[in-house]
Amino acid sequence: MSTVPDISGGTKTTEPSGTSSTTGTSGSSEASARPKDLMARTLHRLQREYALEGSQPTPWAAATMAALRTAGPGQVDAHPATWPVLYGTFPQGYGYGQEEVSSRERAAHATLVLYAVHQASQPKGMYVPGISLGRALGRLPDAKEAKSPVLRRFTSLISATTFESTMQHLRGLVTLLRREHLPVDYVSLYADLIGLQDAKQAPAVRRRWGRDYFGSRTPEREKAAAARPDAAPSDSTAGATGNTNGSGGLGADQHSTSTTFDLQH
């Protein structure tokens, strides 16, 4: 019998037969948790143990983040070094276990890789709930200028026709967010990346990114707006836009019949 660290912060006891049990967490509560909650738990732990103010990252966080940063966000099979955190995040029965890589596996892998790229060498956490991808990108300098390299990259992102090419464009944009210290809600992004692979949901995801991108304000514009007596509320208090119907997913697990992301099962 041996005991090894578990992603949840508890320990996993391995029996001689190869079976295992987890202590320190409730197995029943984990089994009933939503995928978004499980992703949030892993992101919070990574951020807490990696971006420690005045301290070095823990060995687990440093090794995990290093493995994630070297991976391609659109390639689950090519980077088995990321599997401990990927499959440690979700218990069995969360859309995994089939022969082909599922949309949830692909989205979870991409989310964790992109977060690791974003968080590298940052003194503060780059996972902040409530800040959508489109809104964060729209806050980049010159994001909305007609000849802006940022706008050109964003256009390439929403025009990409495969998941892997979309992730290549997104990784490049995340490096720009890192340079400007602009955070993103990575749990929200995880849901978006699942929907992006579904033909019925993908157009709504792209439109939401576009609405948030062009409706956001750069820090400079926010300061100027705040200085006006009739300044409108900052987009930092704005809610997320709703989903609409459409078609044109990126070709994986096209089984949903609603543009509402179903992360309950």
mmCIF file of C-alpha atoms in Angstrom:
data_model
loop_
_atom_site.group_PDB
_atom_site.id
_atom_site.type_symbol
_atom_site.label_atom_id
_atom_site.label_comp_id
_atom_site.label_asym_id
_atom_site.label_seq_id
_atom_site.Cartn_x
_atom_site.Cartn_y
_atom_site.Cartn_z
ATOM 1 C CA MET A 1 0.000 0.000 0.000
ATOM 2 C CA SER A 2 1.336 3.479 -0.874
ATOM 3 C CA THR A 3 0.147 7.075 -0.506
ATOM 4 C CA VAL A 4 0.648 9.771 -3.160
ATOM 5 C CA PRO A 5 -0.509 13.418 -3.432
ATOM 6 C CA ASP A 6 -3.923 13.955 -5.005
ATOM 7 C CA ILE A 7 -4.884 16.957 -7.140
ATOM 8 C CA SER A 8 -7.610 17.910 -4.646
ATOM 9 C CA GLY A 9 -5.078 18.417 -1.891
ATOM 10 C CA GLY A 10 -5.846 15.113 -0.153
ATOM 11 C CA THR A 11 -3.974 11.849 -0.553
ATOM 12 C CA LYS A 12 -4.641 8.820 -2.698
ATOM 13 C CA THR A 13 -3.948 5.399 -1.203
ATOM 14 C CA THR A 14 -2.989 2.724 -3.710
ATOM 15 C CA GLU A 15 -3.790 -0.853 -2.733
ATOM 16 C CA PRO A 16 -1.628 -3.797 -3.833
ATOM 17 C CA SER A 17 -4.308 -4.818 -6.335
ATOM 18 C CA GLY A 18 -3.967 -1.469 -8.107
ATOM 19 C CA THR A 19 -7.209 0.017 -6.812
ATOM 20 C CA SER A 20 -7.094 3.357 -5.056
ATOM 21 C CA SER A 21 -9.075 5.419 -2.613
ATOM 22 C CA THR A 22 -8.861 9.137 -1.839
ATOM 23 C CA THR A 23 -8.755 10.682 1.614
ATOM 24 C CA GLY A 24 -8.929 14.308 2.610
ATOM 25 C CA THR A 25 -11.888 14.988 0.295
ATOM 26 C CA SER A 26 -15.402 13.654 -0.008
ATOM 27 C CA GLY A 27 -15.673 11.132 -2.825
ATOM 28 C CA SER A 28 -19.423 11.576 -3.048
ATOM 29 C CA SER A 29 -19.207 15.371 -3.271
ATOM 30 C CA GLU A 30 -16.499 15.137 -5.928
ATOM 31 C CA ALA A 31 -18.554 12.731 -7.989
ATOM 32 C CA SER A 32 -21.495 15.137 -7.934
ATOM 33 C CA ALA A 33 -19.478 18.306 -8.594
ATOM 34 C CA ARG A 34 -19.922 20.160 -11.855
ATOM 35 C CA PRO A 35 -16.975 20.145 -14.292
ATOM 36 C CA LYS A 36 -16.720 23.950 -14.020
ATOM 37 C CA ASP A 37 -16.369 23.651 -10.247
ATOM 38 C CA LEU A 38 -13.665 21.011 -10.596
ATOM 39 C CA MET A 39 -11.783 23.182 -13.091
ATOM 40 C CA ALA A 40 -12.083 26.166 -10.750
ATOM 41 C CA ARG A 41 -10.684 24.105 -7.887
ATOM 42 C CA THR A 42 -7.606 23.110 -9.885
ATOM 43 C CA LEU A 43 -7.025 26.664 -11.149
ATOM 44 C CA HIS A 44 -7.349 28.086 -7.637
ATOM 45 C CA ARG A 45 -4.860 25.560 -6.300
ATOM 46 C CA LEU A 46 -2.374 26.213 -9.091
ATOM 47 C CA GLN A 47 -2.661 29.963 -8.632
ATOM 48 C CA ARG A 48 -2.445 29.771 -4.855
ATOM 49 C CA GLU A 49 0.673 27.592 -4.931
ATOM 50 C CA TYR A 50 2.404 29.217 -7.912
ATOM 51 C CA ALA A 51 1.752 32.952 -7.521
ATOM 52 C CA LEU A 52 2.728 33.126 -3.872
ATOM 53 C CA GLU A 53 3.518 36.726 -2.962
ATOM 54 C CA GLY A 54 6.969 36.843 -1.434
ATOM 55 C CA SER A 55 7.450 33.076 -1.722
ATOM 56 C CA GLN A 56 8.638 30.496 -4.206
ATOM 57 C CA PRO A 57 6.092 28.221 -5.924
ATOM 58 C CA THR A 58 5.517 24.848 -4.326
ATOM 59 C CA PRO A 59 7.299 21.918 -6.036
ATOM 60 C CA TRP A 60 3.986 20.543 -7.321
ATOM 61 C CA ALA A 61 2.889 23.875 -8.790
ATOM 62 C CA ALA A 62 6.274 24.606 -10.354
ATOM 63 C CA ALA A 63 6.496 21.179 -12.014
ATOM 64 C CA THR A 64 2.878 21.240 -13.186
ATOM 65 C CA MET A 65 3.076 24.738 -14.643
ATOM 66 C CA ALA A 66 6.356 23.906 -16.412
ATOM 67 C CA ALA A 67 4.800 20.840 -18.039
ATOM 68 C CA LEU A 68 1.738 22.819 -19.133
ATOM 69 C CA ARG A 69 3.719 25.741 -20.585
ATOM 70 C CA THR A 70 5.638 23.465 -22.950
ATOM 71 C CA ALA A 71 2.479 21.822 -24.297
ATOM 72 C CA GLY A 72 0.429 22.756 -27.329
ATOM 73 C CA PRO A 73 -3.066 23.820 -26.215
ATOM 74 C CA GLY A 74 -4.759 21.923 -29.025
ATOM 75 C CA GLN A 75 -2.911 18.618 -28.659
ATOM 76 C CA VAL A 76 -3.893 16.373 -25.763
ATOM 77 C CA ASP A 77 -2.223 13.177 -27.004
ATOM 78 C CA ALA A 78 1.091 14.843 -27.827
ATOM 79 C CA HIS A 79 1.774 15.991 -24.267
ATOM 80 C CA PRO A 80 1.341 13.181 -21.709
ATOM 81 C CA ALA A 81 3.318 15.202 -19.143
ATOM 82 C CA THR A 82 0.152 17.271 -18.676
ATOM 83 C CA TRP A 83 -2.061 14.269 -17.983
ATOM 84 C CA PRO A 84 -1.531 14.132 -14.185
ATOM 85 C CA VAL A 85 -3.193 17.521 -13.710
ATOM 86 C CA LEU A 86 -5.674 17.031 -16.565
ATOM 87 C CA TYR A 87 -7.028 13.682 -15.425
ATOM 88 C CA GLY A 88 -6.452 14.471 -11.768
ATOM 89 C CA THR A 89 -8.896 17.347 -12.104
ATOM 90 C CA PHE A 90 -11.857 15.189 -13.127
ATOM 91 C CA PRO A 91 -12.971 11.842 -11.695
ATOM 92 C CA GLN A 92 -13.981 9.051 -14.032
ATOM 93 C CA GLY A 93 -17.297 9.534 -15.769
ATOM 94 C CA TYR A 94 -16.903 13.177 -16.787
ATOM 95 C CA GLY A 95 -16.944 12.617 -20.524
ATOM 96 C CA TYR A 96 -13.673 10.710 -20.600
ATOM 97 C CA GLY A 97 -12.887 7.059 -21.110
ATOM 98 C CA GLN A 98 -13.838 6.759 -24.769
ATOM 99 C CA GLU A 99 -11.416 5.945 -27.562
ATOM 100 C CA GLU A 100 -11.436 9.404 -29.130
ATOM 101 C CA VAL A 101 -10.452 12.547 -27.243
ATOM 102 C CA SER A 102 -13.676 14.174 -26.017
ATOM 103 C CA SER A 103 -14.565 17.851 -26.331
ATOM 104 C CA ARG A 104 -14.261 18.202 -22.561
ATOM 105 C CA GLU A 105 -10.788 16.675 -22.501
ATOM 106 C CA ARG A 106 -9.683 18.922 -25.328
ATOM 107 C CA ALA A 107 -11.153 22.032 -23.680
ATOM 108 C CA ALA A 108 -9.737 21.220 -20.245
ATOM 109 C CA HIS A 109 -6.255 20.576 -21.641
ATOM 110 C CA ALA A 110 -6.328 23.838 -23.615
ATOM 111 C CA THR A 111 -7.589 25.830 -20.623
ATOM 112 C CA LEU A 112 -4.857 24.581 -18.319
ATOM 113 C CA VAL A 113 -2.117 25.132 -20.920
ATOM 114 C CA LEU A 114 -3.283 28.661 -21.717
ATOM 115 C CA TYR A 115 -3.510 29.525 -18.037
ATOM 116 C CA ALA A 116 0.056 28.292 -17.468
ATOM 117 C CA VAL A 117 1.326 30.397 -20.383
ATOM 118 C CA HIS A 118 -0.540 33.425 -19.026
ATOM 119 C CA GLN A 119 0.568 33.007 -15.413
ATOM 120 C CA ALA A 120 4.290 32.528 -16.146
ATOM 121 C CA SER A 121 6.447 35.005 -14.199
ATOM 122 C CA GLN A 122 3.398 36.987 -13.077
ATOM 123 C CA PRO A 123 3.424 38.178 -9.456
ATOM 124 C CA LYS A 124 -0.384 38.246 -9.304
ATOM 125 C CA GLY A 125 -2.980 35.714 -10.337
ATOM 126 C CA MET A 126 -4.068 35.839 -13.975
ATOM 127 C CA TYR A 127 -7.209 33.790 -13.340
ATOM 128 C CA VAL A 128 -9.870 36.274 -12.235
ATOM 129 C CA PRO A 129 -13.556 35.294 -12.355
ATOM 130 C CA GLY A 130 -15.853 37.616 -14.283
ATOM 131 C CA ILE A 131 -13.414 38.810 -16.971
ATOM 132 C CA SER A 132 -14.292 37.168 -20.278
ATOM 133 C CA LEU A 133 -11.733 36.422 -22.961
ATOM 134 C CA GLY A 134 -13.200 38.989 -25.362
ATOM 135 C CA ARG A 135 -13.262 41.702 -22.736
ATOM 136 C CA ALA A 136 -9.644 41.041 -21.723
ATOM 137 C CA LEU A 137 -8.446 41.095 -25.354
ATOM 138 C CA GLY A 138 -10.395 44.277 -26.019
ATOM 139 C CA ARG A 139 -8.446 45.996 -23.241
ATOM 140 C CA LEU A 140 -5.117 45.462 -24.995
ATOM 141 C CA PRO A 141 -3.484 48.676 -26.270
ATOM 142 C CA ASP A 142 -4.757 49.687 -29.736
ATOM 143 C CA ALA A 143 -7.010 46.621 -29.793
ATOM 144 C CA LYS A 144 -9.692 48.385 -31.811
ATOM 145 C CA GLU A 145 -7.530 50.389 -34.210
ATOM 146 C CA ALA A 146 -8.206 49.471 -37.846
ATOM 147 C CA LYS A 147 -4.609 48.402 -38.531
ATOM 148 C CA SER A 148 -3.914 47.007 -35.075
ATOM 149 C CA PRO A 149 -1.916 43.752 -34.948
ATOM 150 C CA VAL A 150 -4.123 42.774 -32.010
ATOM 151 C CA LEU A 151 -7.291 43.198 -34.084
ATOM 152 C CA ARG A 152 -5.707 41.199 -36.902
ATOM 153 C CA ARG A 153 -4.903 38.369 -34.485
ATOM 154 C CA PHE A 154 -8.388 38.494 -33.009
ATOM 155 C CA THR A 155 -9.909 38.273 -36.480
ATOM 156 C CA SER A 156 -7.749 35.236 -37.207
ATOM 157 C CA LEU A 157 -8.880 33.692 -33.926
ATOM 158 C CA ILE A 158 -12.595 33.920 -34.647
ATOM 159 C CA SER A 159 -12.097 32.920 -38.300
ATOM 160 C CA ALA A 160 -10.130 29.732 -37.566
ATOM 161 C CA THR A 161 -11.819 26.581 -38.840
ATOM 162 C CA THR A 162 -10.227 23.926 -36.604
ATOM 163 C CA PHE A 163 -9.828 23.688 -32.859
ATOM 164 C CA GLU A 164 -6.070 23.280 -33.099
ATOM 165 C CA SER A 165 -5.607 26.379 -35.264
ATOM 166 C CA THR A 166 -7.917 28.336 -32.951
ATOM 167 C CA MET A 167 -5.732 27.378 -30.002
ATOM 168 C CA GLN A 168 -2.577 28.441 -31.858
ATOM 169 C CA HIS A 169 -4.040 31.913 -32.401
ATOM 170 C CA LEU A 170 -5.323 32.044 -28.827
ATOM 171 C CA ARG A 171 -1.958 31.141 -27.356
ATOM 172 C CA GLY A 172 -0.382 34.077 -29.189
ATOM 173 C CA LEU A 173 -3.045 36.433 -27.855
ATOM 174 C CA VAL A 174 -2.585 35.114 -24.318
ATOM 175 C CA THR A 175 1.090 36.087 -24.453
ATOM 176 C CA LEU A 176 -0.043 39.659 -25.185
ATOM 177 C CA LEU A 177 -2.377 39.558 -22.182
ATOM 178 C CA ARG A 178 0.525 38.345 -20.043
ATOM 179 C CA ARG A 179 2.690 41.244 -21.223
ATOM 180 C CA GLU A 180 -0.005 43.743 -20.204
ATOM 181 C CA HIS A 181 -0.879 41.902 -16.955
ATOM 182 C CA LEU A 182 -4.527 41.536 -18.025
ATOM 183 C CA PRO A 183 -6.319 38.579 -16.358
ATOM 184 C CA VAL A 184 -8.989 36.232 -17.750
ATOM 185 C CA ASP A 185 -11.754 34.091 -16.274
ATOM 186 C CA TYR A 186 -10.395 30.674 -17.243
ATOM 187 C CA VAL A 187 -13.413 28.751 -15.997
ATOM 188 C CA SER A 188 -15.568 30.780 -18.370
ATOM 189 C CA LEU A 189 -13.036 30.116 -21.119
ATOM 190 C CA TYR A 190 -13.257 26.375 -20.390
ATOM 191 C CA ALA A 191 -17.002 26.480 -21.042
ATOM 192 C CA ASP A 192 -16.434 28.517 -24.209
ATOM 193 C CA LEU A 193 -13.928 26.000 -25.548
ATOM 194 C CA ILE A 194 -16.375 23.145 -25.055
ATOM 195 C CA GLY A 195 -19.065 25.078 -26.899
ATOM 196 C CA LEU A 196 -16.664 26.061 -29.645
ATOM 197 C CA GLN A 197 -16.421 22.409 -30.669
ATOM 198 C CA ASP A 198 -20.173 22.069 -31.150
ATOM 199 C CA ALA A 199 -21.747 23.151 -34.448
ATOM 200 C CA LYS A 200 -24.798 24.630 -32.750
ATOM 201 C CA GLN A 201 -22.921 26.514 -30.043
ATOM 202 C CA ALA A 202 -19.770 27.725 -31.827
ATOM 203 C CA PRO A 203 -21.282 30.809 -33.550
ATOM 204 C CA ALA A 204 -22.680 32.040 -30.222
ATOM 205 C CA VAL A 205 -19.241 31.661 -28.609
ATOM 206 C CA ARG A 206 -17.587 33.674 -31.385
ATOM 207 C CA ARG A 207 -20.264 36.376 -31.269
ATOM 208 C CA ARG A 208 -19.903 36.702 -27.513
ATOM 209 C CA TRP A 209 -16.140 37.088 -27.866
ATOM 210 C CA GLY A 210 -16.745 39.767 -30.499
ATOM 211 C CA ARG A 211 -19.326 41.638 -28.415
ATOM 212 C CA ASP A 212 -17.072 41.618 -25.382
ATOM 213 C CA TYR A 213 -14.009 42.590 -27.437
ATOM 214 C CA PHE A 214 -15.545 45.594 -29.159
ATOM 215 C CA GLY A 215 -17.647 46.614 -26.167
ATOM 216 C CA SER A 216 -14.767 46.695 -23.682
ATOM 217 C CA ARG A 217 -12.680 49.704 -22.745
ATOM 218 C CA THR A 218 -8.917 49.950 -22.527
ATOM 219 C CA PRO A 219 -7.533 51.182 -19.183
ATOM 220 C CA GLU A 220 -6.821 54.563 -20.815
ATOM 221 C CA ARG A 221 -10.405 54.897 -22.038
ATOM 222 C CA GLU A 222 -11.733 53.897 -18.622
ATOM 223 C CA LYS A 223 -9.705 56.638 -16.938
ATOM 224 C CA ALA A 224 -10.936 59.209 -19.443
ATOM 225 C CA ALA A 225 -14.535 58.059 -19.021
ATOM 226 C CA ALA A 226 -14.299 58.149 -15.240
ATOM 227 C CA ALA A 227 -13.132 61.765 -15.425
ATOM 228 C CA ARG A 228 -16.350 62.836 -17.183
ATOM 229 C CA PRO A 229 -19.306 63.862 -14.972
ATOM 230 C CA ASP A 230 -21.699 61.782 -17.083
ATOM 231 C CA ALA A 231 -19.435 58.721 -17.227
ATOM 232 C CA ALA A 232 -21.226 55.438 -17.841
ATOM 233 C CA PRO A 233 -20.500 52.439 -15.589
ATOM 234 C CA SER A 234 -17.275 50.608 -16.395
ATOM 235 C CA ASP A 235 -17.536 47.355 -18.289
ATOM 236 C CA SER A 236 -15.970 45.739 -15.235
ATOM 237 C CA THR A 237 -19.471 45.644 -13.778
ATOM 238 C CA ALA A 238 -21.173 44.465 -16.936
ATOM 239 C CA GLY A 239 -22.670 40.985 -17.043
ATOM 240 C CA ALA A 240 -21.962 38.332 -19.640
ATOM 241 C CA THR A 241 -23.986 38.393 -22.825
ATOM 242 C CA GLY A 242 -26.396 35.557 -23.556
ATOM 243 C CA ASN A 243 -26.105 32.826 -26.134
ATOM 244 C CA THR A 244 -27.886 32.697 -29.462
ATOM 245 C CA ASN A 245 -28.472 29.928 -31.925
ATOM 246 C CA GLY A 246 -26.186 29.255 -34.850
ATOM 247 C CA SER A 247 -24.047 26.663 -36.583
ATOM 248 C CA GLY A 248 -20.408 26.062 -37.477
ATOM 249 C CA GLY A 249 -18.571 24.196 -34.712
ATOM 250 C CA LEU A 250 -14.998 22.957 -34.902
ATOM 251 C CA GLY A 251 -15.893 19.354 -35.521
ATOM 252 C CA ALA A 252 -15.774 17.529 -32.199
ATOM 253 C CA ASP A 253 -18.564 15.947 -30.164
ATOM 254 C CA GLN A 254 -21.416 17.634 -31.991
ATOM 255 C CA HIS A 255 -24.173 16.337 -29.771
ATOM 256 C CA SER A 256 -25.721 19.368 -28.071
ATOM 257 C CA THR A 257 -29.100 20.711 -29.097
ATOM 258 C CA SER A 258 -28.942 23.997 -27.179
ATOM 259 C CA THR A 259 -26.550 26.920 -27.076
ATOM 260 C CA THR A 260 -26.604 26.738 -23.286
ATOM 261 C CA PHE A 261 -23.417 24.964 -22.166
ATOM 262 C CA ASP A 262 -24.380 21.755 -20.403
ATOM 263 C CA LEU A 263 -21.631 21.117 -17.863
ATOM 264 C CA GLN A 264 -23.806 19.266 -15.401
ATOM 265 C CA HIS A 265 -23.079 15.727 -16.579
#
